[in-house]
Amino acid sequence: MDTLRLGPSDLSRAAALLRAGGLVAFPTETVYGLGGDARSDAAVAAIFAAKDRPRFNPLIAHLPDMEAVERYAHLQGDARRLAEIFWPGPLTLVLPIRDGAELSPLATAGLPTVGLRVPAPPLALALLREAGCPVAAPSANPSGRVSPTSAAHVAEHLSGRIDAILDGGPCDVGVESTIVAPSPEGPRLLRPGGLSAERIEEALSRPLLPPYPEDRTTAPGQLASHYAPRGQVRLNAETRKAGETLLGFGPVMADLNLSPGGDLTEAAANLFRHLQALDAAQVTRIAVSPIPETGLGRAINDRLRRAAAPR
Ligand code: TXA
Ligand code: MG
């Protein structure tokens, strides 16, 4: 694919690409983000494919103002206070998703919360306003490379893999946003970043708590760090055994199929949606077809292996 090099005067073109499900790298005050429509499973899967990510972590969705944020998530208490003081700016808040918000479960990794932020640069805000959708955007670099702070830096690694790069000059901050998640025990600092913890603690008049441990599973009243279906999961299933529901991949007779044509990007796009559908159907035993360990298959298998691990 040819990657368009766009400037501020091409803003409408960039917004139209996002609305059409395309991938557009754009500048925020922290780093350049690789943006795609956060409501679209296909656009979000394409982000992971372009970055060659071996894991599906939840992505940050970008919005132009607090009013837009409140259409997708509940903004209350300490989170609202931080939003009022620090947005637009290098702060991401992890918030409970509103019912019917229509965010792609791949963008949120199936969690009941979403990381949202309102970036500062006028160009980014104008793009988000004109796109009219929440824009999921991890840093615009291939997995394992440093985060880009200029359009040239994005082009070096992602040219040919994304639809466009919107050049708005260098980023001021140069490190990712600070991520804060309210929790029953108080606000937690999930990732230090461009806004100092001290300024946040000063605004809240209380210390920030550390993040939950990585392997944290759901406990009453607490936040899950990973989504896993309630049913038991068996991997590399060539056939369905009695009592199992088959989640297929490729040309197999399955109850639900991640991609009948064996396309890994399509399978990634469907993964969390299908797992959630199996949960909704109260399936107790899930068998999953073998999935090749290449490209996005690695991220799909990583997630399925965690789902299959004893809990
Ligand atoms: O500065 C930034 O934040 C850049 C620019 C482009 O805005 N974006 C960025 O996005 O770093 P991303 O998608 O790479 O950040 C993802 C991280 C996850 O690894 C996780 O730590 C946190 O955001 N996150 C997102 N949603 C979450 C959720 N629901 N629960 C917990 N953590 C979440
Ligand atoms: Mg990154």
Short mmCIF file of C-alpha atoms and ligand atoms in Angstrom, two decimals:
data_model
loop_
_atom_site.label_atom_id
_atom_site.label_comp_id
_atom_site.label_asym_id
_atom_site.label_seq_id
_atom_site.Cartn_x
_atom_site.Cartn_y
_atom_site.Cartn_z
CA MET A 1 0.00 0.00 0.00
CA ASP A 2 1.15 3.56 -0.72
CA THR A 3 1.30 5.68 2.40
CA LEU A 4 0.05 9.23 1.82
CA ARG A 5 2.12 12.03 3.36
CA LEU A 6 -0.37 14.64 4.54
CA GLY A 7 -0.01 18.07 6.14
CA PRO A 8 -2.35 20.27 8.20
CA SER A 9 -4.15 21.48 5.06
CA ASP A 10 -5.11 17.85 4.26
CA LEU A 11 -6.94 17.38 7.54
CA SER A 12 -10.27 16.50 5.89
CA ARG A 13 -8.59 13.80 3.85
CA ALA A 14 -7.06 12.27 6.98
CA ALA A 15 -10.42 12.39 8.80
CA ALA A 16 -12.16 10.75 5.83
CA LEU A 17 -9.60 7.93 5.83
CA LEU A 18 -10.27 7.30 9.54
CA ARG A 19 -14.04 7.30 8.97
CA ALA A 20 -13.57 4.78 6.15
CA GLY A 21 -11.72 2.38 8.46
CA GLY A 22 -8.20 3.38 7.34
CA LEU A 23 -5.06 3.80 9.44
CA VAL A 24 -3.66 7.30 9.90
CA ALA A 25 -0.62 8.21 11.98
CA PHE A 26 -1.10 11.60 13.65
CA PRO A 27 0.79 13.79 16.12
CA THR A 28 -0.20 14.14 19.76
CA GLU A 29 1.79 16.12 22.32
CA THR A 30 3.36 12.88 23.62
CA VAL A 31 4.25 10.75 20.58
CA TYR A 32 2.78 10.06 17.12
CA GLY A 33 -0.18 7.68 17.37
CA LEU A 34 -1.25 5.05 14.86
CA GLY A 35 -4.94 5.85 14.64
CA GLY A 36 -7.94 3.80 13.56
CA ASP A 37 -11.70 3.88 14.30
CA ALA A 38 -12.02 2.38 17.81
CA ARG A 39 -15.53 1.15 16.96
CA SER A 40 -14.28 -1.00 14.09
CA ASP A 41 -12.92 -4.50 14.80
CA ALA A 42 -11.29 -4.53 11.36
CA ALA A 43 -9.54 -1.16 11.80
CA VAL A 44 -8.25 -2.15 15.25
CA ALA A 45 -7.03 -5.52 13.95
CA ALA A 46 -5.20 -3.63 11.18
CA ILE A 47 -3.45 -1.50 13.83
CA PHE A 48 -2.12 -4.62 15.55
CA ALA A 49 -1.11 -6.09 12.18
CA ALA A 50 0.75 -2.92 11.10
CA LYS A 51 2.63 -2.83 14.41
CA ASP A 52 3.33 -6.57 14.28
CA ARG A 53 2.38 -6.80 17.96
CA PRO A 54 2.78 -10.22 19.58
CA ARG A 55 0.08 -9.38 22.17
CA PHE A 56 -3.34 -7.75 22.31
CA ASN A 57 -3.19 -5.15 25.04
CA PRO A 58 -6.06 -2.69 25.38
CA LEU A 59 -5.53 0.48 23.32
CA ILE A 60 -6.05 4.10 24.30
CA ALA A 61 -8.93 5.80 22.46
CA HIS A 62 -8.62 9.50 21.67
CA LEU A 63 -11.51 11.97 21.76
CA PRO A 64 -11.76 15.75 21.22
CA ASP A 65 -13.47 16.79 24.49
CA MET A 66 -15.13 15.69 27.74
CA GLU A 67 -18.56 15.69 26.15
CA ALA A 68 -17.39 13.06 23.64
CA VAL A 69 -15.71 11.10 26.45
CA GLU A 70 -19.00 10.92 28.33
CA ARG A 71 -20.72 9.33 25.35
CA TYR A 72 -18.42 6.32 25.74
CA ALA A 73 -17.57 6.11 29.45
CA HIS A 74 -18.61 7.13 32.95
CA LEU A 75 -16.51 10.05 34.19
CA GLN A 76 -16.98 10.54 37.94
CA GLY A 77 -15.24 11.44 41.18
CA ASP A 78 -11.45 11.66 41.07
CA ALA A 79 -11.41 10.86 37.34
CA ARG A 80 -13.69 13.79 36.54
CA ARG A 81 -11.57 16.09 38.67
CA LEU A 82 -8.39 15.02 36.86
CA ALA A 83 -10.09 15.40 33.47
CA GLU A 84 -11.21 18.93 34.32
CA ILE A 85 -7.72 19.95 35.41
CA PHE A 86 -5.45 18.12 32.95
CA TRP A 87 -7.38 17.66 29.67
CA PRO A 88 -6.44 18.35 27.00
CA GLY A 89 -3.07 16.93 27.96
CA PRO A 90 -0.81 13.90 28.43
CA LEU A 91 -3.15 12.02 30.79
CA THR A 92 -5.11 8.82 30.05
CA LEU A 93 -7.97 7.78 32.33
CA VAL A 94 -9.19 4.18 32.51
CA LEU A 95 -12.97 4.47 32.83
CA PRO A 96 -16.00 2.14 32.96
CA ILE A 97 -17.52 1.75 29.50
CA ARG A 98 -21.07 3.06 29.09
CA ASP A 99 -23.72 0.53 28.03
CA GLY A 100 -24.16 0.50 24.26
CA ALA A 101 -20.95 2.48 23.66
CA GLU A 102 -20.09 0.43 20.55
CA LEU A 103 -16.35 0.28 21.15
CA SER A 104 -14.60 -2.65 19.46
CA PRO A 105 -13.91 -5.34 22.09
CA LEU A 106 -10.54 -5.79 20.40
CA ALA A 107 -9.70 -2.13 21.20
CA THR A 108 -10.52 -2.70 24.89
CA ALA A 109 -9.18 -6.31 24.95
CA GLY A 110 -12.63 -7.40 26.13
CA LEU A 111 -12.39 -5.40 29.40
CA PRO A 112 -15.34 -3.50 30.90
CA THR A 113 -13.12 -0.38 31.03
CA VAL A 114 -11.50 1.79 28.37
CA GLY A 115 -8.45 4.06 28.40
CA LEU A 116 -9.47 7.50 27.08
CA ARG A 117 -7.60 10.69 26.53
CA VAL A 118 -8.03 14.17 25.05
CA PRO A 119 -4.72 15.19 23.43
CA ALA A 120 -3.57 18.81 23.39
CA PRO A 121 -2.40 19.76 19.88
CA PRO A 122 -5.03 21.75 17.93
CA LEU A 123 -4.29 19.62 14.84
CA ALA A 124 -5.06 16.40 16.74
CA LEU A 125 -8.24 17.89 18.21
CA ALA A 126 -9.40 19.09 14.78
CA LEU A 127 -8.74 15.63 13.31
CA LEU A 128 -10.70 13.90 16.09
CA ARG A 129 -13.57 16.37 15.76
CA GLU A 130 -13.81 15.90 12.01
CA ALA A 131 -13.40 12.10 12.17
CA GLY A 132 -16.33 12.01 14.61
CA CYS A 133 -15.31 8.64 16.04
CA PRO A 134 -13.16 7.54 18.97
CA VAL A 135 -9.67 6.97 17.54
CA ALA A 136 -7.69 4.06 18.98
CA ALA A 137 -4.00 4.92 18.78
CA PRO A 138 -0.98 3.18 20.21
CA SER A 139 2.40 4.72 19.42
CA ALA A 140 3.07 4.65 15.66
CA ASN A 141 6.05 2.28 15.70
CA PRO A 142 6.51 -1.41 15.01
CA SER A 143 6.55 -3.53 18.14
CA GLY A 144 9.93 -3.34 19.88
CA ARG A 145 11.01 -0.01 18.32
CA VAL A 146 11.10 3.33 20.08
CA SER A 147 8.02 5.55 19.98
CA PRO A 148 8.14 8.12 17.15
CA THR A 149 8.17 11.85 17.83
CA SER A 150 8.24 13.06 14.20
CA ALA A 151 6.49 12.19 10.95
CA ALA A 152 9.81 11.13 9.39
CA HIS A 153 10.39 8.76 12.27
CA VAL A 154 6.93 7.18 11.64
CA ALA A 155 7.59 6.91 7.90
CA GLU A 156 10.91 5.16 8.45
CA HIS A 157 9.21 2.05 9.87
CA LEU A 158 5.55 2.17 8.82
CA SER A 159 5.67 3.47 5.23
CA GLY A 160 3.82 1.03 3.02
CA ARG A 161 1.94 -0.46 5.98
CA ILE A 162 -0.57 2.30 6.77
CA ASP A 163 -2.84 4.62 4.74
CA ALA A 164 -1.43 7.99 5.72
CA ILE A 165 0.85 10.01 7.98
CA LEU A 166 -0.40 13.43 9.07
CA ASP A 167 2.66 15.61 9.65
CA GLY A 168 2.18 18.18 12.40
CA GLY A 169 5.82 18.67 13.30
CA PRO A 170 7.69 17.24 16.28
CA CYS A 171 5.97 16.19 19.53
CA ASP A 172 6.58 18.43 22.58
CA VAL A 173 6.53 15.85 25.37
CA GLY A 174 8.27 12.87 23.75
CA VAL A 175 7.07 10.18 26.17
CA GLU A 176 3.68 8.47 26.38
CA SER A 177 0.79 9.76 28.46
CA THR A 178 0.46 9.02 32.17
CA ILE A 179 -2.25 6.41 32.78
CA VAL A 180 -4.46 6.59 35.88
CA ALA A 181 -7.24 4.16 36.79
CA PRO A 182 -9.74 4.84 39.55
CA SER A 183 -10.25 1.73 41.72
CA PRO A 184 -12.30 0.97 44.85
CA GLU A 185 -9.15 1.58 46.94
CA GLY A 186 -8.31 4.88 45.23
CA PRO A 187 -6.72 6.04 41.95
CA ARG A 188 -3.89 3.83 40.67
CA LEU A 189 -0.91 4.90 38.55
CA LEU A 190 -0.83 2.29 35.75
CA ARG A 191 1.92 3.94 33.69
CA PRO A 192 4.13 6.92 34.51
CA GLY A 193 4.35 9.33 31.58
CA GLY A 194 4.26 12.91 30.36
CA LEU A 195 2.24 14.25 33.30
CA SER A 196 4.10 13.84 36.60
CA ALA A 197 2.60 11.73 39.38
CA GLU A 198 3.36 14.60 41.78
CA ARG A 199 1.08 16.99 39.90
CA ILE A 200 -1.71 14.40 39.92
CA GLU A 201 -1.28 13.71 43.64
CA GLU A 202 -1.29 17.43 44.35
CA ALA A 203 -4.54 17.85 42.40
CA LEU A 204 -6.19 14.97 44.27
CA SER A 205 -4.56 15.72 47.66
CA ARG A 206 -3.79 12.00 48.02
CA PRO A 207 -1.04 9.60 46.94
CA LEU A 208 -1.52 7.44 43.85
CA LEU A 209 -1.61 3.68 44.45
CA PRO A 210 0.53 1.18 42.49
CA PRO A 211 -1.03 -0.81 39.61
CA TYR A 212 -2.61 -4.18 40.15
CA PRO A 213 -0.20 -7.10 39.66
CA GLU A 214 -0.02 -8.39 36.05
CA ASP A 215 -1.62 -11.77 36.68
CA ARG A 216 -4.49 -10.27 38.57
CA THR A 217 -7.83 -12.00 37.94
CA THR A 218 -11.27 -10.72 38.81
CA ALA A 219 -12.11 -10.57 42.49
CA PRO A 220 -15.32 -9.06 43.88
CA GLY A 221 -15.32 -5.28 43.59
CA GLN A 222 -11.96 -5.16 41.85
CA LEU A 223 -10.80 -4.61 38.32
CA ALA A 224 -9.71 -7.41 36.02
CA SER A 225 -6.48 -6.80 34.15
CA HIS A 226 -7.32 -9.43 31.51
CA TYR A 227 -10.49 -10.64 29.93
CA ALA A 228 -10.97 -14.42 29.84
CA PRO A 229 -14.15 -16.28 28.92
CA ARG A 230 -15.91 -18.10 31.76
CA GLY A 231 -15.90 -21.42 29.84
CA GLN A 232 -12.97 -23.85 29.96
CA VAL A 233 -10.75 -23.51 26.88
CA ARG A 234 -8.97 -26.37 25.01
CA LEU A 235 -6.45 -25.32 22.34
CA ASN A 236 -5.30 -26.97 19.08
CA ALA A 237 -8.53 -28.94 18.80
CA GLU A 238 -8.73 -30.81 15.50
CA THR A 239 -12.27 -31.95 16.30
CA ARG A 240 -15.03 -31.16 18.74
CA LYS A 241 -15.52 -33.59 21.66
CA ALA A 242 -18.88 -34.27 23.26
CA GLY A 243 -20.09 -31.27 25.25
CA GLU A 244 -17.70 -28.82 23.59
CA THR A 245 -18.46 -25.81 21.44
CA LEU A 246 -15.95 -25.38 18.61
CA LEU A 247 -14.45 -21.98 17.90
CA GLY A 248 -13.06 -22.63 14.45
CA PHE A 249 -10.35 -21.20 12.23
CA GLY A 250 -10.22 -22.05 8.54
CA PRO A 251 -12.48 -24.44 6.63
CA VAL A 252 -13.88 -26.52 9.51
CA MET A 253 -17.41 -27.27 10.70
CA ALA A 254 -17.55 -25.01 13.75
CA ASP A 255 -20.18 -23.41 15.95
CA LEU A 256 -18.49 -20.04 15.48
CA ASN A 257 -15.57 -19.38 13.14
CA LEU A 258 -12.83 -16.77 13.65
CA SER A 259 -12.13 -16.77 9.92
CA PRO A 260 -13.51 -19.49 7.61
CA GLY A 261 -11.00 -18.35 4.97
CA GLY A 262 -8.06 -18.67 7.38
CA ASP A 263 -7.25 -14.93 7.43
CA LEU A 264 -5.39 -13.96 10.63
CA THR A 265 -6.38 -10.28 10.57
CA GLU A 266 -10.04 -11.28 10.24
CA ALA A 267 -9.58 -13.79 13.08
CA ALA A 268 -8.04 -11.09 15.30
CA ALA A 269 -10.95 -8.76 14.52
CA ASN A 270 -13.43 -11.45 15.61
CA LEU A 271 -11.55 -12.90 18.60
CA PHE A 272 -12.96 -10.95 21.57
CA ARG A 273 -16.41 -10.57 20.01
CA HIS A 274 -16.68 -14.36 19.53
CA LEU A 275 -15.36 -15.13 23.03
CA GLN A 276 -17.92 -12.73 24.46
CA ALA A 277 -20.68 -14.35 22.39
CA LEU A 278 -19.69 -17.76 23.81
CA ASP A 279 -19.88 -16.25 27.31
CA ALA A 280 -23.29 -14.79 26.56
CA ALA A 281 -24.45 -18.25 25.42
CA GLN A 282 -23.12 -19.64 28.75
CA VAL A 283 -20.90 -22.14 26.98
CA THR A 284 -18.91 -24.17 29.54
CA ARG A 285 -16.33 -25.91 27.32
CA ILE A 286 -14.71 -24.23 24.34
CA ALA A 287 -12.49 -26.08 21.87
CA VAL A 288 -10.39 -23.89 19.55
CA SER A 289 -8.99 -24.93 16.15
CA PRO A 290 -5.20 -24.73 15.69
CA ILE A 291 -4.07 -21.23 14.70
CA PRO A 292 -0.73 -20.70 12.97
CA GLU A 293 1.96 -19.03 15.09
CA THR A 294 2.75 -16.33 12.51
CA GLY A 295 1.87 -12.63 12.25
CA LEU A 296 -1.27 -11.84 14.24
CA GLY A 297 -1.58 -15.58 14.97
CA ARG A 298 1.00 -15.05 17.71
CA ALA A 299 -1.17 -12.45 19.45
CA ILE A 300 -4.28 -14.61 19.02
CA ASN A 301 -2.52 -17.65 20.49
CA ASP A 302 -1.07 -15.58 23.33
CA ARG A 303 -4.56 -14.52 24.34
CA LEU A 304 -6.02 -18.01 23.93
CA ARG A 305 -3.21 -19.58 25.97
CA ARG A 306 -3.98 -17.18 28.82
CA ALA A 307 -7.67 -18.04 28.50
CA ALA A 308 -6.82 -21.76 28.63
CA ALA A 309 -4.50 -21.43 31.66
CA PRO A 310 -5.91 -22.84 34.91
CA ARG A 311 -7.73 -20.21 36.94
O1 TXA B 1 0.85 8.99 24.80
C1 TXA B 1 0.12 8.04 24.59
O2 TXA B 1 -0.64 7.56 25.46
C2 TXA B 1 0.16 7.42 23.19
C3 TXA B 1 -0.32 8.51 22.23
C4 TXA B 1 -0.38 8.03 20.81
O3 TXA B 1 -1.58 8.98 22.63
N1 TXA B 1 -0.67 6.26 23.12
C5 TXA B 1 -0.37 5.09 23.73
O4 TXA B 1 -1.35 4.14 23.55
O5 TXA B 1 0.64 4.90 24.37
P1 TXA B 1 -1.28 2.61 23.84
O6 TXA B 1 -2.55 2.09 23.18
O7 TXA B 1 -0.01 2.02 23.41
O8 TXA B 1 -1.44 2.46 25.38
C6 TXA B 1 -1.94 1.22 25.80
C7 TXA B 1 -1.81 1.05 27.29
C8 TXA B 1 -1.97 -0.40 27.65
O9 TXA B 1 -0.77 -1.10 27.51
C9 TXA B 1 -2.43 -0.30 29.07
O10 TXA B 1 -1.31 -0.08 29.89
C10 TXA B 1 -3.26 0.96 29.10
O11 TXA B 1 -2.90 1.69 27.96
N2 TXA B 1 -4.71 0.69 29.02
C11 TXA B 1 -5.55 0.97 28.01
N3 TXA B 1 -6.79 0.57 28.30
C12 TXA B 1 -6.76 0.01 29.52
C13 TXA B 1 -7.71 -0.60 30.37
N4 TXA B 1 -8.98 -0.71 30.01
N5 TXA B 1 -7.28 -1.07 31.55
C14 TXA B 1 -6.00 -0.96 31.93
N6 TXA B 1 -5.05 -0.39 31.16
C15 TXA B 1 -5.41 0.09 29.99
MG MG B 2 4.33 2.06 22.30
#
